[in-house]
Tab-separated table of C-alpha atoms and ligand atoms in Angstrom:
chain	number	residue	atom	x	y	z
A	1	UNK	CA	0.312	-0.292	-0.263
A	2	UNK	CA	2.577	2.092	0.833
A	3	UNK	CA	4.530	1.467	-2.091
A	4	UNK	CA	8.395	2.135	-1.782
A	5	UNK	CA	8.028	5.484	0.061
A	6	UNK	CA	9.194	5.111	4.141
A	7	UNK	CA	6.809	5.291	6.419
A	8	UNK	CA	6.999	9.176	7.422
A	9	UNK	CA	5.381	10.137	10.828
A	10	UNK	CA	3.212	12.425	9.801
A	11	UNK	CA	1.605	15.285	12.438
A	12	UNK	CA	-1.713	17.552	11.301
A	13	UNK	CA	-0.721	21.035	12.842
A	14	UNK	CA	-4.748	22.321	13.038
A	15	UNK	CA	-7.095	19.700	12.511
A	16	UNK	CA	-10.236	21.198	11.201
A	17	UNK	CA	-11.869	20.052	7.915
A	18	UNK	CA	-8.737	19.901	5.951
A	19	UNK	CA	-6.452	18.674	8.553
A	20	UNK	CA	-9.284	16.633	9.867
A	21	UNK	CA	-9.699	15.041	5.821
A	22	UNK	CA	-6.232	14.104	5.309
A	23	UNK	CA	-5.597	13.486	8.381
A	24	UNK	CA	-7.600	10.486	8.445
A	25	UNK	CA	-7.333	9.622	4.685
A	26	UNK	CA	-3.393	8.791	6.190
A	27	UNK	CA	-4.352	6.840	9.230
A	28	UNK	CA	-6.443	5.210	7.385
A	29	UNK	CA	-3.418	4.130	4.365
A	30	UNK	CA	-1.502	2.895	7.537
A	31	UNK	CA	0.700	5.860	7.748
A	32	UNK	CA	1.065	7.077	11.648
A	33	UNK	CA	-0.438	10.297	11.635
A	34	UNK	CA	-0.758	12.726	14.802
A	35	UNK	CA	-3.201	15.202	15.684
A	36	UNK	CA	-2.782	18.462	16.973
A	37	UNK	CA	-6.138	20.041	18.260
A	38	UNK	CA	-7.055	23.314	20.457
A	39	UNK	CA	-11.207	23.714	20.661
A	40	UNK	CA	-11.712	20.882	19.526
A	41	UNK	CA	-8.867	18.125	21.309
A	42	UNK	CA	-10.943	16.313	24.327
A	43	UNK	CA	-13.953	15.925	21.960
A	44	UNK	CA	-12.165	13.920	19.268
A	45	UNK	CA	-9.796	12.323	22.368
A	46	UNK	CA	-13.063	11.160	24.095
A	47	UNK	CA	-15.106	10.591	20.193
A	48	UNK	CA	-12.218	10.189	17.983
A	49	UNK	CA	-12.481	12.181	14.003
A	50	UNK	CA	-15.356	11.235	11.904
A	51	UNK	CA	-16.065	12.194	8.294
A	52	UNK	CA	-19.060	11.532	5.904
A	53	UNK	CA	-17.960	11.575	3.383
A	54	UNK	CA	-20.061	11.976	-0.321
A	55	UNK	CA	-17.321	10.032	-2.207
A	56	UNK	CA	-16.189	7.286	0.058
A	57	UNK	CA	-18.153	6.846	2.714
A	58	UNK	CA	-18.390	7.675	6.663
A	59	UNK	CA	-15.042	7.513	7.443
A	60	UNK	CA	-14.606	7.204	11.243
A	61	UNK	CA	-10.441	7.550	13.549
A	62	UNK	CA	-11.357	5.989	16.985
A	63	UNK	CA	-8.827	6.168	18.663
A	64	UNK	CA	-6.960	10.263	17.044
A	65	UNK	CA	-3.692	10.280	18.084
A	66	UNK	CA	-5.567	13.360	19.661
A	67	UNK	CA	-2.719	16.335	21.117
A	68	UNK	CA	-3.663	19.728	22.785
A	69	UNK	CA	0.579	20.512	22.609
A	70	UNK	CA	2.900	20.482	20.206
A	71	UNK	CA	5.141	19.348	22.245
A	72	UNK	CA	4.310	15.928	23.538
A	73	UNK	CA	3.944	14.548	19.333
A	74	UNK	CA	6.283	13.042	18.595
A	75	UNK	CA	9.267	14.410	16.371
A	76	UNK	CA	7.047	14.520	12.621
A	77	UNK	CA	8.793	14.362	9.066
A	78	UNK	CA	5.480	15.329	7.349
A	79	UNK	CA	3.830	18.236	8.720
A	80	UNK	CA	0.406	19.009	7.149
A	81	UNK	CA	-0.927	22.275	8.287
A	82	UNK	CA	-4.461	22.727	8.235
A	83	UNK	CA	-5.262	25.891	10.478
A	84	UNK	CA	-6.214	29.152	8.621
A	85	UNK	CA	-4.022	31.213	6.816
A	86	UNK	CA	-4.989	34.429	9.762
A	87	UNK	CA	-3.495	31.836	12.264
A	88	UNK	CA	0.214	32.147	9.601
A	89	UNK	CA	2.747	33.777	12.370
A	90	UNK	CA	1.586	32.247	15.692
A	91	UNK	CA	1.900	28.380	14.396
A	92	UNK	CA	6.085	28.386	14.306
A	93	UNK	CA	6.240	27.379	17.764
A	94	UNK	CA	3.968	24.239	17.623
A	95	UNK	CA	5.814	23.295	14.435
A	96	UNK	CA	8.438	23.941	15.847
A	97	UNK	CA	8.059	21.335	18.177
A	98	UNK	CA	6.827	19.338	16.986
A	99	UNK	CA	9.577	18.932	13.866
A	100	UNK	CA	12.230	15.743	12.759
A	101	UNK	CA	15.120	17.278	11.900
A	102	UNK	CA	15.609	18.585	8.187
A	103	UNK	CA	11.109	18.042	8.324
A	104	UNK	CA	8.711	18.855	5.943
A	105	UNK	CA	6.269	21.434	6.874
A	106	UNK	CA	3.580	21.630	4.194
A	107	UNK	CA	0.003	24.346	4.279
A	108	UNK	CA	-3.036	22.591	3.016
A	109	UNK	CA	-4.412	26.653	1.983
A	110	UNK	CA	-5.738	29.229	-0.675
A	111	UNK	CA	-4.662	32.995	-1.347
A	112	UNK	CA	-1.179	33.928	-2.176
A	113	UNK	CA	2.089	34.147	-0.464
A	114	UNK	CA	0.468	32.501	3.669
A	115	UNK	CA	3.663	30.644	3.563
A	116	UNK	CA	5.902	33.538	3.593
A	117	UNK	CA	5.201	34.983	7.060
A	118	UNK	CA	5.937	31.280	8.507
A	119	UNK	CA	8.819	30.890	6.851
A	120	UNK	CA	10.482	33.711	8.300
A	121	UNK	CA	10.218	31.974	11.663
A	122	UNK	CA	11.524	28.748	10.796
A	123	UNK	CA	15.561	27.332	10.839
A	124	UNK	CA	16.426	26.987	6.536
A	125	UNK	CA	17.335	23.930	7.424
A	126	UNK	CA	12.755	22.872	7.649
A	127	UNK	CA	11.434	22.500	4.150
A	128	UNK	CA	8.320	24.146	3.468
A	129	UNK	CA	5.641	23.522	0.864
A	130	UNK	CA	2.434	25.358	-0.540
A	131	UNK	CA	-0.685	22.500	-1.287
A	132	UNK	CA	-4.015	23.264	-3.126
A	133	UNK	CA	-7.321	21.503	-1.765
A	134	UNK	CA	-8.969	21.311	-4.270
A	135	UNK	CA	-11.832	19.712	-2.513
A	136	UNK	CA	-15.775	20.839	-0.506
A	137	UNK	CA	-14.892	20.098	2.592
A	138	UNK	CA	-16.453	21.174	5.482
A	139	UNK	CA	-16.197	21.438	9.750
A	140	UNK	CA	-20.077	19.591	11.125
A	141	UNK	CA	-19.307	19.624	14.288
A	142	UNK	CA	-16.248	18.183	17.100
A	143	UNK	CA	-14.523	15.963	14.954
A	144	UNK	CA	-17.077	15.813	12.825
A	145	UNK	CA	-16.122	16.459	9.151
A	146	UNK	CA	-18.264	16.184	6.423
A	147	UNK	CA	-17.259	16.320	2.771
A	148	UNK	CA	-19.156	16.564	-0.159
A	149	UNK	CA	-16.734	16.289	-3.242
A	150	UNK	CA	-13.438	16.506	-5.107
A	151	UNK	CA	-9.895	15.890	-3.082
A	152	UNK	CA	-6.991	16.435	-4.926
A	153	UNK	CA	-4.063	17.525	-3.441
A	154	UNK	CA	-1.574	18.999	-5.662
A	155	UNK	CA	1.849	20.009	-3.932
A	156	UNK	CA	5.105	22.131	-4.400
A	157	UNK	CA	8.193	23.602	-2.476
A	158	UNK	CA	8.123	26.353	-1.852
A	159	UNK	CA	11.519	26.876	0.786
A	160	UNK	CA	14.438	25.414	2.491
A	161	UNK	CA	17.737	23.745	2.605
A	162	UNK	CA	17.183	21.318	-0.929
A	163	UNK	CA	20.409	21.727	-2.715
A	164	UNK	CA	18.695	21.972	-6.199
A	165	UNK	CA	15.805	21.604	-7.903
A	166	UNK	CA	15.983	18.144	-8.867
A	167	UNK	CA	16.103	17.970	-4.324
A	168	UNK	CA	13.375	20.167	-4.140
A	169	UNK	CA	11.516	17.715	-6.986
A	170	UNK	CA	12.174	14.813	-4.588
A	171	UNK	CA	10.816	16.614	-1.674
A	172	UNK	CA	7.469	17.214	-3.626
A	173	UNK	CA	6.750	13.579	-5.498
A	174	UNK	CA	7.336	12.290	-1.950
A	175	UNK	CA	4.530	14.764	-1.028
A	176	UNK	CA	2.287	13.433	-3.857
A	177	UNK	CA	2.949	9.516	-3.118
A	178	UNK	CA	1.744	10.647	0.797
A	179	UNK	CA	-1.531	11.263	-0.634
A	180	UNK	CA	-1.655	9.010	-3.596
A	181	UNK	CA	-1.371	5.906	-1.077
A	182	UNK	CA	-4.381	7.555	0.759
A	183	UNK	CA	-6.486	6.805	-2.503
A	184	UNK	CA	-6.099	10.876	-2.946
A	185	UNK	CA	-5.722	12.223	-6.134
A	186	UNK	CA	-2.279	14.547	-6.519
A	187	UNK	CA	0.512	15.974	-8.709
A	188	UNK	CA	3.604	17.967	-8.411
A	189	UNK	CA	3.783	21.580	-9.430
A	190	UNK	CA	6.138	23.303	-11.194
A	191	UNK	CA	5.186	26.486	-10.134
A	192	UNK	CA	4.185	26.812	-6.867
A	193	UNK	CA	3.556	30.657	-6.584
A	194	UNK	CA	1.315	30.318	-10.030
A	195	UNK	CA	-0.727	27.831	-9.401
A	196	UNK	CA	-1.885	29.956	-5.936
A	197	UNK	CA	-2.921	32.634	-8.404
A	198	UNK	CA	-4.682	30.340	-10.971
A	199	UNK	CA	-6.547	28.568	-7.712
A	200	UNK	CA	-7.209	32.738	-6.720
A	201	UNK	CA	-8.965	32.587	-9.465
A	202	UNK	CA	-12.044	30.500	-8.115
A	203	UNK	CA	-11.198	31.478	-4.460
A	204	UNK	CA	-11.825	35.088	-4.962
A	205	UNK	CA	-14.954	34.678	-6.451
A	206	UNK	CA	-17.159	31.994	-4.483
A	207	UNK	CA	-15.459	32.633	-0.553
A	208	UNK	CA	-16.091	36.756	-1.407
A	209	UNK	CA	-19.436	36.507	-2.306
A	210	UNK	CA	-20.503	33.567	-0.785
A	211	UNK	CA	-19.997	36.029	2.923
A	212	UNK	CA	-21.055	39.162	1.092
A	213	UNK	CA	-24.066	37.702	-0.551
A	214	UNK	CA	-25.453	35.354	2.131
A	215	UNK	CA	-25.395	32.645	-0.520
A	216	UNK	CA	-23.863	29.231	-1.411
A	217	UNK	CA	-22.707	28.327	-4.911
A	218	UNK	CA	-25.699	26.962	-6.027
A	219	UNK	CA	-27.830	30.724	-5.945
A	220	UNK	CA	-24.937	32.317	-6.735
A	221	UNK	CA	-24.534	30.284	-10.913
A	222	UNK	CA	-29.057	31.004	-10.861
A	223	UNK	CA	-28.441	34.417	-10.524
A	224	UNK	CA	-27.872	36.265	-13.676
A	225	UNK	CA	-25.675	38.961	-11.902
A	226	UNK	CA	-24.566	36.566	-9.646
A	227	UNK	CA	-22.917	35.194	-12.989
A	228	UNK	CA	-21.728	37.928	-14.219
A	229	UNK	CA	-20.334	39.629	-11.113
A	230	UNK	CA	-17.979	35.165	-11.140
A	231	UNK	CA	-17.067	36.357	-15.012
A	232	UNK	CA	-16.261	40.015	-13.640
A	233	UNK	CA	-14.061	38.724	-10.764
A	234	UNK	CA	-12.391	36.041	-11.973
A	235	UNK	CA	-11.442	37.809	-15.301
A	236	UNK	CA	-9.555	40.535	-13.130
A	237	UNK	CA	-7.539	37.885	-11.169
A	238	UNK	CA	-6.867	36.339	-15.026
A	239	UNK	CA	-5.557	40.248	-15.301
A	240	UNK	CA	-3.828	39.615	-12.401
A	241	UNK	CA	-2.161	37.542	-12.355
A	242	UNK	CA	-1.028	37.784	-16.002
A	243	UNK	CA	-0.251	41.200	-14.581
A	244	UNK	CA	2.326	39.476	-12.414
A	245	UNK	CA	3.875	37.565	-14.972
A	246	UNK	CA	1.921	33.793	-14.515
A	247	UNK	CA	0.036	31.848	-16.862
A	248	UNK	CA	-3.660	31.189	-16.743
A	249	UNK	CA	-4.357	28.816	-19.933
A	250	UNK	CA	-6.947	29.498	-21.996
A	251	UNK	CA	-9.902	28.990	-21.479
A	252	UNK	CA	-9.457	28.491	-17.434
A	253	UNK	CA	-11.796	31.097	-15.708
A	254	UNK	CA	-14.860	29.468	-18.237
A	255	UNK	CA	-13.855	26.228	-16.884
A	256	UNK	CA	-13.775	26.898	-13.191
A	257	UNK	CA	-17.197	28.017	-14.037
A	258	UNK	CA	-18.816	25.471	-15.397
A	259	UNK	CA	-16.904	23.115	-12.903
A	260	UNK	CA	-18.900	24.841	-10.655
A	261	UNK	CA	-22.329	24.750	-12.052
A	262	UNK	CA	-21.276	20.895	-11.285
A	263	UNK	CA	-20.056	20.840	-7.846
A	264	UNK	CA	-23.460	20.353	-4.995
A	265	UNK	CA	-24.260	23.206	-3.768
A	266	UNK	CA	-21.266	24.147	-1.592
A	267	UNK	CA	-20.557	27.131	1.064
A	268	UNK	CA	-16.734	28.357	1.195
A	269	UNK	CA	-14.337	27.623	3.880
A	270	UNK	CA	-15.096	31.805	4.148
A	271	UNK	CA	-18.213	31.122	4.275
A	272	UNK	CA	-18.258	28.749	8.239
A	273	UNK	CA	-15.190	30.523	8.976
A	274	UNK	CA	-18.246	34.221	9.523
A	275	UNK	CA	-20.881	32.153	10.436
A	276	UNK	CA	-19.093	31.077	13.443
A	277	UNK	CA	-17.177	34.622	14.305
A	278	UNK	CA	-13.827	33.742	13.426
A	279	UNK	CA	-10.968	35.970	11.303
A	280	UNK	CA	-11.659	35.911	8.043
A	281	UNK	CA	-8.832	35.236	5.138
A	282	UNK	CA	-9.366	38.314	4.095
A	283	UNK	CA	-5.374	39.195	3.377
A	284	UNK	CA	-4.159	35.590	1.672
A	285	UNK	CA	-6.848	36.172	-0.778
A	286	UNK	CA	-7.098	39.733	-1.327
A	287	UNK	CA	-4.754	41.797	0.111
A	288	UNK	CA	-1.679	39.293	-1.341
A	289	UNK	CA	-3.122	39.334	-4.852
A	290	UNK	CA	-4.111	43.226	-4.599
A	291	UNK	CA	-0.985	44.563	-3.476
A	292	UNK	CA	1.324	42.453	-5.871
A	293	UNK	CA	-0.915	43.347	-9.056
A	294	UNK	CA	-0.417	46.920	-7.695
A	295	UNK	CA	3.072	47.003	-7.478
A	296	UNK	CA	3.280	45.316	-11.227
A	297	UNK	CA	0.653	48.239	-12.628
A	298	UNK	CA	-2.460	46.712	-12.541
A	299	UNK	CA	-4.767	47.902	-11.038
A	300	UNK	CA	-7.364	45.358	-9.996
A	301	UNK	CA	-10.902	47.693	-9.092
A	302	UNK	CA	-13.788	44.764	-8.220
A	303	UNK	CA	-11.672	42.843	-5.867
A	304	UNK	CA	-10.529	45.440	-4.391
A	305	UNK	CA	-14.160	46.747	-3.773
A	306	UNK	CA	-15.124	43.166	-2.564
A	307	UNK	CA	-11.667	43.301	-0.324
A	308	UNK	CA	-13.122	46.261	1.077
A	309	UNK	CA	-16.761	45.728	1.456
A	310	UNK	CA	-15.153	42.284	3.333
A	311	UNK	CA	-13.141	43.653	4.887
A	312	UNK	CA	-15.964	45.942	6.645
A	313	UNK	CA	-17.984	43.078	7.180
A	314	UNK	CA	-15.021	40.815	8.973
A	315	UNK	CA	-14.219	44.092	11.539
A	316	UNK	CA	-17.779	43.704	12.826
A	317	UNK	CA	-18.292	40.283	13.352
A	318	UNK	CA	-15.145	39.006	15.423
B	401	NDP	N1	-12.524	23.752	3.541
B	401	NDP	C1	-12.260	23.613	1.910
B	401	NDP	O1	-13.232	22.357	1.892
B	401	NDP	C2	-11.323	24.117	1.805
B	401	NDP	C3	-10.184	24.611	2.511
B	401	NDP	N2	-9.494	25.093	2.158
B	401	NDP	C4	-8.258	25.791	3.275
B	401	NDP	O2	-7.346	24.915	3.733
B	401	NDP	C5	-7.077	26.098	5.036
B	401	NDP	C6	-7.330	25.559	5.979
B	401	NDP	O3	-9.495	24.858	5.746
B	401	NDP	P1	-10.205	24.610	6.795
B	401	NDP	O4	-10.418	23.028	7.109
B	401	NDP	O5	-12.026	25.073	6.134
B	401	NDP	O6	-10.119	25.650	7.882
B	401	NDP	P2	-11.294	24.798	9.855
B	401	NDP	O7	-11.552	25.967	10.279
B	401	NDP	O8	-12.203	23.723	10.161
B	401	NDP	O9	-9.606	24.226	10.559
B	401	NDP	C7	-8.460	24.573	10.659
B	401	NDP	C8	-8.490	24.337	12.101
B	401	NDP	O10	-7.120	25.361	12.635
B	401	NDP	C9	-6.703	24.707	13.891
B	401	NDP	N3	-6.069	25.782	14.871
B	401	NDP	C10	-5.881	26.668	14.059
B	401	NDP	N4	-5.331	27.648	15.125
B	401	NDP	C11	-4.816	26.382	15.680
B	401	NDP	C12	-3.604	26.355	16.775
B	401	NDP	N5	-2.658	27.678	16.893
B	401	NDP	N6	-4.019	25.589	17.085
B	401	NDP	C13	-3.741	24.491	17.110
B	401	NDP	N7	-4.985	23.928	15.911
B	401	NDP	C14	-5.170	25.310	15.103
B	401	NDP	C15	-8.610	25.366	14.132
B	401	NDP	O11	-9.526	24.842	15.705
B	401	NDP	P3	-10.185	26.048	16.404
B	401	NDP	O12	-11.355	24.756	16.347
B	401	NDP	O13	-9.761	25.744	17.715
B	401	NDP	O14	-10.593	26.818	16.111
B	401	NDP	C16	-9.188	24.517	13.027
B	401	NDP	O15	-9.534	23.196	14.044
B	401	NDP	C17	-7.517	26.926	4.425
B	401	NDP	O16	-6.871	28.435	4.700
B	401	NDP	C18	-8.495	27.266	3.430
B	401	NDP	O17	-8.991	28.425	2.975
B	401	NDP	C19	-8.562	25.132	0.930
B	401	NDP	C20	-9.818	24.047	-0.546
B	401	NDP	C21	-10.972	23.407	0.723
B	402	KPL	C1	-14.493	24.426	-3.961
B	402	KPL	C2	-12.916	24.616	-4.762
B	402	KPL	C3	-13.292	22.958	-5.232
B	402	KPL	C4	-12.783	25.043	-5.626
B	402	KPL	O1	-11.356	25.382	-6.128
B	402	KPL	C5	-12.238	24.613	-3.843
B	402	KPL	O2	-10.910	23.908	-3.173
B	402	KPL	C6	-12.188	25.518	-2.351
B	402	KPL	O3	-13.024	25.760	-1.852
B	402	KPL	O4	-11.310	26.643	-1.930
């Protein structure tokens, strides 16, 4: 089942929807997975993790190797960060406590440049990677996760002590192999930064509009006005990516638009944050791309208006 790769110890830093889902899949595939939790620690330590997955069926992991303090975790070869980007800078002590020498820290997060604030706080000997998750998953309650659709993880190297490109590729392939061994579609990304821009073509319109308009994907796709707004926002993201020197395949926005029409009705993770009065990932999903585009001489007025509206909502909500 493990193929040719050694059995790394895996730590999940932030066991929410993403961390919980991928952690359970990896544990079920036989990996030694340790889960760091915060508010849901007691519930998970007592009842385990439950994933209700439309594609895979009901899955339960019980007992769970659950921790409320990273210092109690064993040294982990891979650390999968499943916390929101809003807490990245605060996670460094936990990562340092749980990392084995030369560990790979994989940020399973949306947004641009999300690795940077953590990178500054970690030694060069730890490799930092980015993981883009194409999945519809959310927390239903403490330790209970609903997986509606999709699931792929694309992995790219960010920074660290890899001697050269070939060495970083080996690390990325190891990450890809972990997910594949757990039955998850996974691919290596040659250009992490570009791939982050491309994923924003989806997240910039849908995450923000779900909060601003209080609507999930089905009503957003059923209304002529929101459809036009989504298309216009997508076009601006593509414009920003190109201004920053990245490729976006022809027809990419149209493709994402059509994929969304076929998806089950979905509330993006930003809406769940809004609902639970948690900070929204505005800097990673809006602030950073807007700043990068501006630095390249490109104004994105619709995205800017959405960002300012969401910032207003966020300040009143948290
Ligand atoms: N959900 C989805 O379908 C998708 C999400 N993403 C991205 O994945 C990332 C994670 O999202 P998601 O899983 O939905 O988020 P969740 O809110 O479900 O999970 C975040 C988890 O991190 C925990 N956490 C935060 N800070 C700490 C800390 N200091 N110590 C321990 N645990 C901590 C939270 O604990 P607590 O309960 O205490 O807050 C929570 O369990 C985001 O960047 C999101 O944009 C990408 C694609 C799809
Ligand atoms: C909905 C989907 C699949 C879009 O890529 C997603 O991954 C997200 O919510 O970030």
